[in-house]
Tab-separated table of C-alpha atoms in Angstrom:
chain	number	residue	atom	x	y	z
B	28	MET	CA	-19.776	7.146	-68.848
B	29	THR	CA	-19.953	10.753	-67.692
B	30	ILE	CA	-23.723	10.607	-67.249
B	31	LEU	CA	-23.393	7.358	-65.255
B	32	THR	CA	-20.782	8.930	-62.991
B	33	LEU	CA	-22.984	11.951	-62.378
B	34	GLY	CA	-25.933	9.677	-61.533
B	35	VAL	CA	-23.939	7.743	-58.973
B	36	ALA	CA	-22.718	10.932	-57.385
B	37	ALA	CA	-26.323	12.227	-57.176
B	38	VAL	CA	-27.519	9.047	-55.485
B	39	GLN	CA	-24.651	9.154	-52.972
B	40	ALA	CA	-25.515	12.779	-52.147
B	41	PHE	CA	-28.934	11.703	-50.823
B	42	LEU	CA	-27.653	8.706	-48.808
B	43	PRO	CA	-26.887	9.204	-45.053
B	44	VAL	CA	-23.233	9.744	-44.317
B	45	THR	CA	-21.767	7.261	-41.817
B	46	ALA	CA	-18.431	7.674	-40.047
B	47	PRO	CA	-15.857	4.943	-40.611
B	48	ALA	CA	-15.715	2.360	-37.843
B	49	PRO	CA	-12.881	3.058	-35.398
B	50	GLN	CA	-9.976	0.695	-35.613
B	51	PRO	CA	-9.242	-0.980	-32.265
B	52	ALA	CA	-5.779	-0.585	-30.865
B	53	ALA	CA	-3.476	-3.556	-31.039
B	54	ALA	CA	-4.386	-5.884	-28.205
B	55	LEU	CA	-1.828	-7.573	-26.067
B	56	PRO	CA	-1.409	-11.283	-26.791
B	57	ASP	CA	-3.422	-13.646	-24.627
B	58	SER	CA	-1.550	-15.275	-21.766
B	59	PRO	CA	-1.122	-19.017	-22.277
B	60	VAL	CA	-0.305	-19.671	-18.606
B	61	GLN	CA	-2.175	-18.511	-15.506
B	62	ILE	CA	-1.042	-18.723	-11.894
B	63	ALA	CA	-2.929	-19.125	-8.622
B	64	VAL	CA	-1.619	-19.274	-5.055
B	65	GLN	CA	-3.151	-21.351	-2.263
B	66	THR	CA	-2.012	-21.038	1.378
B	67	GLN	CA	-2.218	-23.439	4.304
B	68	SER	CA	-1.233	-22.055	7.717
B	69	SER	CA	-0.517	-24.019	10.886
B	70	GLY	CA	0.663	-21.796	13.684
B	71	ALA	CA	3.736	-19.888	12.553
B	72	ASN	CA	4.365	-22.063	9.487
B	73	THR	CA	2.618	-21.446	6.125
B	74	VAL	CA	2.758	-23.687	3.050
B	75	TYR	CA	2.222	-22.115	-0.364
B	76	HIS	CA	0.980	-24.025	-3.436
B	77	LEU	CA	1.582	-22.182	-6.697
B	78	VAL	CA	-0.584	-23.721	-9.451
B	79	LEU	CA	0.420	-23.028	-13.066
B	80	THR	CA	-2.217	-23.770	-15.726
B	81	ASN	CA	-1.297	-23.967	-19.413
B	82	THR	CA	-4.340	-23.329	-21.580
B	83	SER	CA	-2.458	-23.472	-24.884
B	84	ALA	CA	-1.698	-26.442	-27.166
B	85	LEU	CA	2.057	-25.952	-26.794
B	86	PRO	CA	4.430	-26.524	-23.889
B	87	VAL	CA	5.609	-23.331	-22.160
B	88	THR	CA	8.790	-22.911	-20.154
B	89	THR	CA	8.142	-20.337	-17.464
B	90	THR	CA	9.938	-18.343	-14.807
B	91	VAL	CA	7.949	-18.058	-11.573
B	92	VAL	CA	8.784	-15.478	-8.892
B	93	GLN	CA	7.098	-15.465	-5.491
B	94	ARG	CA	7.429	-12.651	-3.004
B	95	MET	CA	7.110	-13.827	0.577
B	96	PRO	CA	5.416	-11.739	3.292
B	97	ASP	CA	7.644	-9.415	5.281
B	98	GLY	CA	9.248	-11.072	8.274
B	99	THR	CA	9.225	-14.595	6.805
B	100	THR	CA	11.961	-16.898	8.089
B	101	SER	CA	12.947	-20.565	7.545
B	102	LEU	CA	12.224	-20.395	3.807
B	103	VAL	CA	12.074	-23.766	2.020
B	104	ALA	CA	11.372	-24.259	-1.696
B	105	ASP	CA	12.508	-27.357	-3.579
B	106	GLY	CA	14.142	-26.632	-6.921
B	107	ALA	CA	13.993	-22.859	-6.406
B	108	ALA	CA	16.495	-20.082	-5.891
B	109	ILE	CA	15.976	-18.042	-2.736
B	110	ASP	CA	17.127	-14.412	-2.551
B	111	GLY	CA	15.911	-12.631	0.567
B	112	ASP	CA	12.105	-12.703	0.461
B	113	ARG	CA	12.013	-13.744	-3.221
B	114	VAL	CA	11.727	-17.318	-4.442
B	115	SER	CA	12.128	-18.119	-8.147
B	116	TRP	CA	11.603	-21.316	-10.171
B	117	SER	CA	12.060	-22.386	-13.747
B	118	ALA	CA	9.101	-24.644	-14.605
B	119	LYS	CA	7.964	-26.250	-17.866
B	120	VAL	CA	4.209	-26.682	-18.213
B	121	ALA	CA	2.871	-29.242	-20.714
B	122	PRO	CA	-0.011	-28.369	-23.077
B	123	LYS	CA	-3.425	-28.282	-21.361
B	124	ALA	CA	-1.813	-29.300	-18.059
B	125	ASP	CA	-1.149	-28.010	-14.555
B	126	VAL	CA	2.072	-27.816	-12.553
B	127	THR	CA	2.172	-27.162	-8.788
B	128	LEU	CA	5.157	-25.578	-7.096
B	129	GLN	CA	5.505	-25.561	-3.296
B	130	SER	CA	7.263	-23.332	-0.796
B	131	SER	CA	6.964	-22.722	2.924
B	132	GLY	CA	8.050	-20.213	5.533
B	133	ALA	CA	7.451	-19.146	9.116
B	134	LEU	CA	5.949	-15.901	10.319
B	135	PRO	CA	6.195	-14.544	13.853
B	136	VAL	CA	3.216	-15.274	16.095
B	137	PRO	CA	1.040	-13.333	16.461
B	138	HIS	CA	0.831	-11.687	13.035
B	139	ALA	CA	-1.781	-9.838	10.991
B	140	ALA	CA	-2.937	-10.854	7.518
B	141	GLU	CA	0.113	-10.531	5.261
B	142	PRO	CA	0.063	-10.282	1.423
B	143	VAL	CA	1.930	-12.778	-0.754
B	144	THR	CA	2.335	-12.334	-4.507
B	145	ALA	CA	3.535	-14.473	-7.400
B	146	CYS	CA	4.084	-13.786	-11.097
B	147	VAL	CA	4.851	-16.031	-14.058
B	148	SER	CA	6.785	-15.031	-17.204
B	149	ASP	CA	7.716	-16.718	-20.435
B	150	ALA	CA	11.305	-17.898	-19.983
B	151	ALA	CA	12.212	-17.484	-23.662
B	152	SER	CA	10.904	-13.981	-24.312
B	153	GLY	CA	10.692	-12.611	-20.780
B	154	ARG	CA	7.064	-11.564	-21.376
B	155	LEU	CA	4.942	-11.258	-18.283
B	156	LEU	CA	2.091	-13.756	-18.408
B	157	ASP	CA	0.111	-13.555	-15.172
B	158	CYS	CA	0.229	-12.498	-11.508
B	159	PHE	CA	-1.683	-13.457	-8.405
B	160	ALA	CA	-1.991	-11.872	-4.926
B	161	THR	CA	-3.546	-13.287	-1.785
B	162	ASP	CA	-3.275	-12.908	2.003
B	163	VAL	CA	-1.824	-15.238	4.572
B	164	ALA	CA	-4.467	-15.547	7.272
B	165	ALA	CA	-3.796	-13.692	10.524
B	166	VAL	CA	-2.680	-15.738	13.509
B	167	ALA	CA	-3.553	-14.643	17.039
B	168	ALA	CA	-1.324	-15.087	20.056
B	169	PRO	CA	-1.855	-18.331	22.027
B	170	GLU	CA	-4.350	-17.995	24.836
B	171	ALA	CA	-2.715	-17.579	28.257
B	172	PRO	CA	-3.586	-20.085	31.097
B	173	TRP	CA	-6.516	-19.139	33.306
B	174	TRP	CA	-4.372	-18.249	36.302
B	175	ARG	CA	-2.318	-15.806	34.199
B	176	ARG	CA	-5.460	-14.209	32.814
B	177	TRP	CA	-6.795	-13.637	36.375
B	178	LEU	CA	-3.455	-12.522	37.832
B	179	PRO	CA	-3.823	-8.814	36.828
B	180	TYR	CA	-7.313	-8.690	38.377
B	181	ALA	CA	-5.992	-10.272	41.596
B	182	ALA	CA	-3.152	-7.755	41.757
B	183	LEU	CA	-5.617	-4.918	41.161
B	184	ALA	CA	-7.887	-6.164	43.956
B	185	ALA	CA	-4.930	-6.470	46.332
B	186	ALA	CA	-3.764	-2.934	45.530
B	187	LEU	CA	-7.296	-1.615	46.063
B	188	GLY	CA	-7.511	-3.407	49.411
B	189	VAL	CA	-4.210	-1.856	50.552
B	190	LEU	CA	-5.438	1.614	49.567
B	191	ILE	CA	-8.691	1.128	51.483
B	192	TRP	CA	-6.789	-0.074	54.571
B	193	LEU	CA	-4.440	2.917	54.436
B	194	GLY	CA	-7.454	5.254	54.119
B	195	VAL	CA	-9.163	3.717	57.139
B	196	ARG	CA	-5.971	3.938	59.223
B	197	ALA	CA	-5.526	7.610	58.265
B	198	CYS	CA	-9.116	8.392	59.338
B	199	GLN	CA	-8.599	6.626	62.658
B	200	ARG	CA	-5.420	8.572	63.396
B	201	ARG	CA	-7.072	11.848	62.522
B	202	GLN	CA	-10.016	11.116	64.872
B	203	ALA	CA	-7.590	10.159	67.700
B	204	ARG	CA	-5.803	13.569	67.612
B	205	PRO	CA	-6.970	16.259	70.075
B	206	ALA	CA	-8.976	19.073	68.571
B	207	ARG	CA	-7.020	22.223	67.869
B	208	GLU	CA	-8.283	25.707	68.231
B	209	PRO	CA	-8.794	27.352	64.897
B	210	GLU	CA	-6.076	29.770	63.943
B	211	PRO	CA	-7.151	33.337	63.346
B	212	ARG	CA	-7.611	34.167	59.667
B	213	ARG	CA	-5.047	36.334	58.063
B	214	PRO	CA	-6.338	39.397	56.323
B	215	ARG	CA	-6.860	38.826	52.568
B	216	ARG	CA	-4.362	40.539	50.378
B	217	GLU	CA	-5.551	42.234	47.250
B	218	VAL	CA	-4.087	40.781	44.068
B	219	ALA	CA	-2.139	43.195	41.928
B	220	TRP	CA	-3.691	44.028	38.535
B	221	TRP	CA	-0.747	42.658	36.601
B	222	VAL	CA	-1.119	39.093	37.950
B	223	PRO	CA	-4.315	38.135	36.018
B	224	VAL	CA	-3.002	39.971	32.953
B	225	SER	CA	0.188	37.919	33.046
B	226	VAL	CA	-1.752	34.674	33.539
B	227	ALA	CA	-4.038	35.470	30.590
B	228	ALA	CA	-1.060	36.353	28.379
B	229	ALA	CA	0.682	33.086	29.305
B	230	ALA	CA	-2.533	31.163	28.516
B	231	VAL	CA	-2.825	32.843	25.106
B	232	ILE	CA	0.817	32.020	24.339
B	233	ALA	CA	0.347	28.382	25.410
B	234	VAL	CA	-2.818	27.962	23.349
B	235	SER	CA	-1.170	29.542	20.292
B	236	ALA	CA	1.882	27.293	20.607
B	237	ALA	CA	-0.293	24.199	20.930
B	238	ALA	CA	-2.359	25.230	17.905
B	239	LEU	CA	0.845	25.804	15.918
B	240	VAL	CA	2.182	22.377	16.824
B	241	ILE	CA	-1.108	20.686	15.902
B	242	PHE	CA	-1.971	22.558	12.706
B	243	ALA	CA	1.484	23.287	11.290
B	244	PRO	CA	1.931	19.790	9.760
B	245	LYS	CA	-1.522	19.991	8.178
B	246	MET	CA	-0.793	23.459	6.774
B	247	ALA	CA	2.494	22.246	5.383
B	248	GLU	CA	0.797	19.257	3.772
B	249	ALA	CA	-1.815	21.547	2.236
B	250	VAL	CA	0.884	23.841	0.816
B	251	GLU	CA	2.774	20.784	-0.456
B	252	ASN	CA	-0.354	19.478	-2.152
B	253	ALA	CA	-1.011	22.847	-3.734
B	254	GLN	CA	2.523	23.831	-4.756
B	255	GLY	CA	4.920	21.030	-3.967
B	256	VAL	CA	5.427	17.349	-4.602
B	257	ARG	CA	1.783	16.505	-5.355
B	258	ALA	CA	1.098	19.578	-7.473
B	259	HIS	CA	2.251	18.229	-10.839
B	260	ALA	CA	-1.217	18.909	-12.290
B	261	TRP	CA	-2.778	16.061	-10.299
B	262	ASN	CA	-6.230	16.376	-8.802
B	263	GLY	CA	-8.589	14.068	-6.978
B	264	PRO	CA	-7.672	11.590	-4.222
B	265	GLN	CA	-4.194	10.082	-3.910
B	266	ALA	CA	-3.941	6.695	-2.217
B	267	ASP	CA	-1.022	4.987	-0.476
B	268	ALA	CA	-0.263	1.601	-1.999
B	269	GLU	CA	1.006	-1.632	-0.401
B	270	LEU	CA	2.455	-4.608	-2.238
B	271	GLY	CA	-0.206	-7.162	-3.030
B	272	GLU	CA	-3.079	-4.892	-1.912
B	273	GLN	CA	-5.454	-3.062	-4.255
B	274	ALA	CA	-5.360	0.714	-4.063
B	275	SER	CA	-7.714	3.070	-5.864
B	276	ASP	CA	-7.537	6.730	-6.895
B	277	GLY	CA	-11.256	6.794	-7.436
B	278	THR	CA	-11.476	5.532	-11.034
B	279	ALA	CA	-8.678	3.023	-11.541
B	280	HIS	CA	-7.853	0.183	-9.137
B	281	PHE	CA	-4.129	-0.629	-9.033
B	282	THR	CA	-2.449	-3.726	-7.591
B	283	ILE	CA	1.363	-3.646	-7.330
B	284	TYR	CA	2.706	-7.201	-7.209
B	285	SER	CA	6.439	-6.547	-7.009
B	286	VAL	CA	9.095	-3.824	-7.219
B	287	THR	CA	12.730	-4.846	-7.672
B	288	CYS	CA	15.508	-2.276	-7.912
B	289	SER	CA	18.990	-3.480	-8.910
B	290	ASN	CA	22.124	-1.453	-8.229
B	291	GLY	CA	25.002	-1.399	-10.720
B	292	LYS	CA	26.464	1.111	-13.122
B	293	THR	CA	22.855	2.132	-13.584
B	294	THR	CA	19.939	1.461	-11.279
B	295	THR	CA	16.888	-0.215	-12.795
B	296	CYS	CA	13.548	-0.749	-11.126
B	297	ASP	CA	11.270	-3.491	-12.479
B	298	VAL	CA	7.625	-3.062	-11.502
B	299	THR	CA	4.840	-5.597	-11.943
B	300	ALA	CA	1.362	-4.192	-11.528
B	301	SER	CA	-2.189	-4.414	-12.828
B	302	VAL	CA	-4.973	-1.883	-13.313
B	303	ALA	CA	-8.686	-2.693	-13.212
B	304	ALA	CA	-11.446	-0.369	-14.424
B	305	GLY	CA	-14.513	0.182	-12.279
B	306	ASP	CA	-17.585	1.661	-13.890
B	307	LYS	CA	-15.621	4.007	-16.177
B	308	THR	CA	-13.106	3.423	-18.912
B	309	VAL	CA	-9.496	3.918	-17.779
B	310	GLN	CA	-7.002	5.439	-20.206
B	311	LEU	CA	-3.396	4.999	-19.100
B	312	PHE	CA	-0.399	6.959	-20.375
B	313	ARG	CA	3.189	5.785	-20.181
B	314	SER	CA	4.477	9.254	-19.198
B	315	MET	CA	2.175	9.328	-16.134
B	316	GLN	CA	3.795	6.233	-14.563
B	317	ARG	CA	6.823	7.430	-12.662
B	318	VAL	CA	9.605	6.564	-10.237
B	319	TYR	CA	10.645	9.679	-8.337
B	320	THR	CA	14.233	10.207	-7.269
B	321	SER	CA	13.446	13.514	-5.495
B	322	ASP	CA	10.459	15.746	-4.864
B	323	THR	CA	10.708	17.214	-8.373
B	324	THR	CA	12.607	14.696	-10.529
B	325	TRP	CA	11.333	11.411	-11.950
B	326	VAL	CA	11.863	8.849	-14.683
B	327	GLU	CA	9.319	7.196	-16.975
B	328	PRO	CA	9.165	3.550	-18.138
B	329	ASP	CA	11.588	2.548	-20.898
B	330	PRO	CA	9.544	2.158	-24.122
B	331	ALA	CA	11.624	-0.695	-25.577
B	332	ALA	CA	11.710	-2.690	-22.354
B	333	LEU	CA	7.972	-2.056	-21.951
B	334	VAL	CA	7.061	-3.639	-25.282
B	335	ALA	CA	9.448	-6.561	-24.777
B	336	ALA	CA	8.193	-7.388	-21.277
B	337	ASN	CA	4.512	-7.198	-22.229
B	338	GLY	CA	4.572	-8.510	-25.770
B	339	GLY	CA	3.118	-5.193	-26.873
B	340	ASP	CA	2.239	-1.768	-25.564
B	341	PRO	CA	-0.116	-1.986	-22.542
B	342	PHE	CA	-0.936	1.711	-22.965
B	343	ALA	CA	-2.112	1.420	-26.554
B	344	ALA	CA	-5.781	0.794	-25.680
B	345	ALA	CA	-8.039	1.843	-22.813
B	346	VAL	CA	-9.093	-0.531	-20.078
B	347	VAL	CA	-12.842	-0.979	-20.378
B	348	PRO	CA	-15.111	-1.408	-17.321
B	349	GLY	CA	-15.057	-4.822	-15.739
B	350	THR	CA	-11.624	-5.797	-17.126
B	351	GLU	CA	-8.090	-5.813	-15.744
B	352	ARG	CA	-4.749	-5.322	-17.471
B	353	LEU	CA	-1.385	-6.630	-16.309
B	354	MET	CA	1.760	-4.637	-17.088
B	355	ALA	CA	5.484	-4.929	-16.490
B	356	LEU	CA	7.403	-1.632	-16.303
B	357	ARG	CA	11.143	-0.975	-16.232
B	358	PHE	CA	12.553	2.336	-15.017
B	359	THR	CA	16.210	3.354	-15.505
B	360	VAL	CA	17.379	5.656	-12.721
B	361	PRO	CA	20.284	8.079	-13.365
B	362	THR	CA	23.646	7.267	-11.826
B	363	GLY	CA	23.885	8.397	-8.216
B	364	ALA	CA	20.128	8.833	-7.758
B	365	GLN	CA	18.064	6.693	-5.420
B	366	PRO	CA	14.439	5.643	-6.058
B	367	GLN	CA	12.151	7.264	-3.447
B	368	ARG	CA	8.601	6.413	-4.532
B	369	LEU	CA	6.564	4.871	-7.317
B	370	GLU	CA	3.468	6.667	-8.631
B	371	LEU	CA	0.884	5.096	-10.956
B	372	HIS	CA	-1.789	7.373	-12.460
B	373	ASP	CA	-4.986	6.958	-14.376
B	374	GLY	CA	-5.084	9.543	-17.136
B	375	ALA	CA	-3.210	12.781	-17.211
B	376	PHE	CA	-4.649	14.447	-14.082
B	377	ALA	CA	-5.642	11.673	-11.614
B	378	GLY	CA	-4.139	11.695	-8.149
B	379	GLY	CA	-2.968	8.084	-8.558
B	380	VAL	CA	-1.462	5.672	-6.055
B	381	VAL	CA	1.920	5.991	-4.326
B	382	LEU	CA	4.286	3.273	-3.089
B	383	ASP	CA	7.219	4.246	-0.860
B	384	LEU	CA	10.477	2.742	-2.140
B	385	GLU	CA	12.801	3.915	0.630
């Protein structure tokens, strides 16, 4: 037995050594329900169709929350609860079936393209299932009648005609006056030396003041970036984020679908967002996702609420190129503090994206 053991050991010594295959991190459960939003605009009014698709073999009771564009009025949504610009439904989707929810609202005319977002969650567990963002098409102001379009040009022509007439009349009056003998020239006085010196000094002071006004904000921003708010070890570009619009810090592409902060004994901020990887793998860290309550103080997502809302840890595995990951984050803000901004970062040193919460 000893000789056999030694023989096996000798054979293994000459075989190539291979590293054990890495164990993949626990993946988040697949979403059984997806959501899509379709818009139909007619003038100021826009109708939204929210289509829920259940790809599983079991019925799913969902909670659907839609965030309307800013400035929406005359909200209508059958079977839904309306709270400000948020519309929420409770909808049951049969296995392998679709359910369509409908809402509508009016936007002021004219208006630019406005983002609208919607997210669906499992009603029983509260787990976030899917989100969707799209834009309501821009609507231009109605075209004015032809006479109103030409009215400014007619007024300009009339004003020009009056100016020409006044100029002609002035020339005629000047020609009608008798010629006057030229007055004798007064002797030129020499300018004192201190006059040009004073003018030059005043010009230097004015130019310096203008340069200070122009460049002081940029210098302050540079100092802030180097030593202040944005100097918490971040580097690279930092992008401003808007709800429903994708923002990128160069590597990761973030989309923030909703931010809801509730006030009570403690303030909580629920954030729904997604991150997509471009041509490089994106590794997210929970501690790098922050809600700031001042320039130097922040809170991180609650670990327990994070796992419950996502059905797992969305930071456990990296986001590989060509894929997107949805995540629901909850931040608990200390009593008396007010959320100022949300920052989402790729990795430990990326500049990230910033959403103003004030």
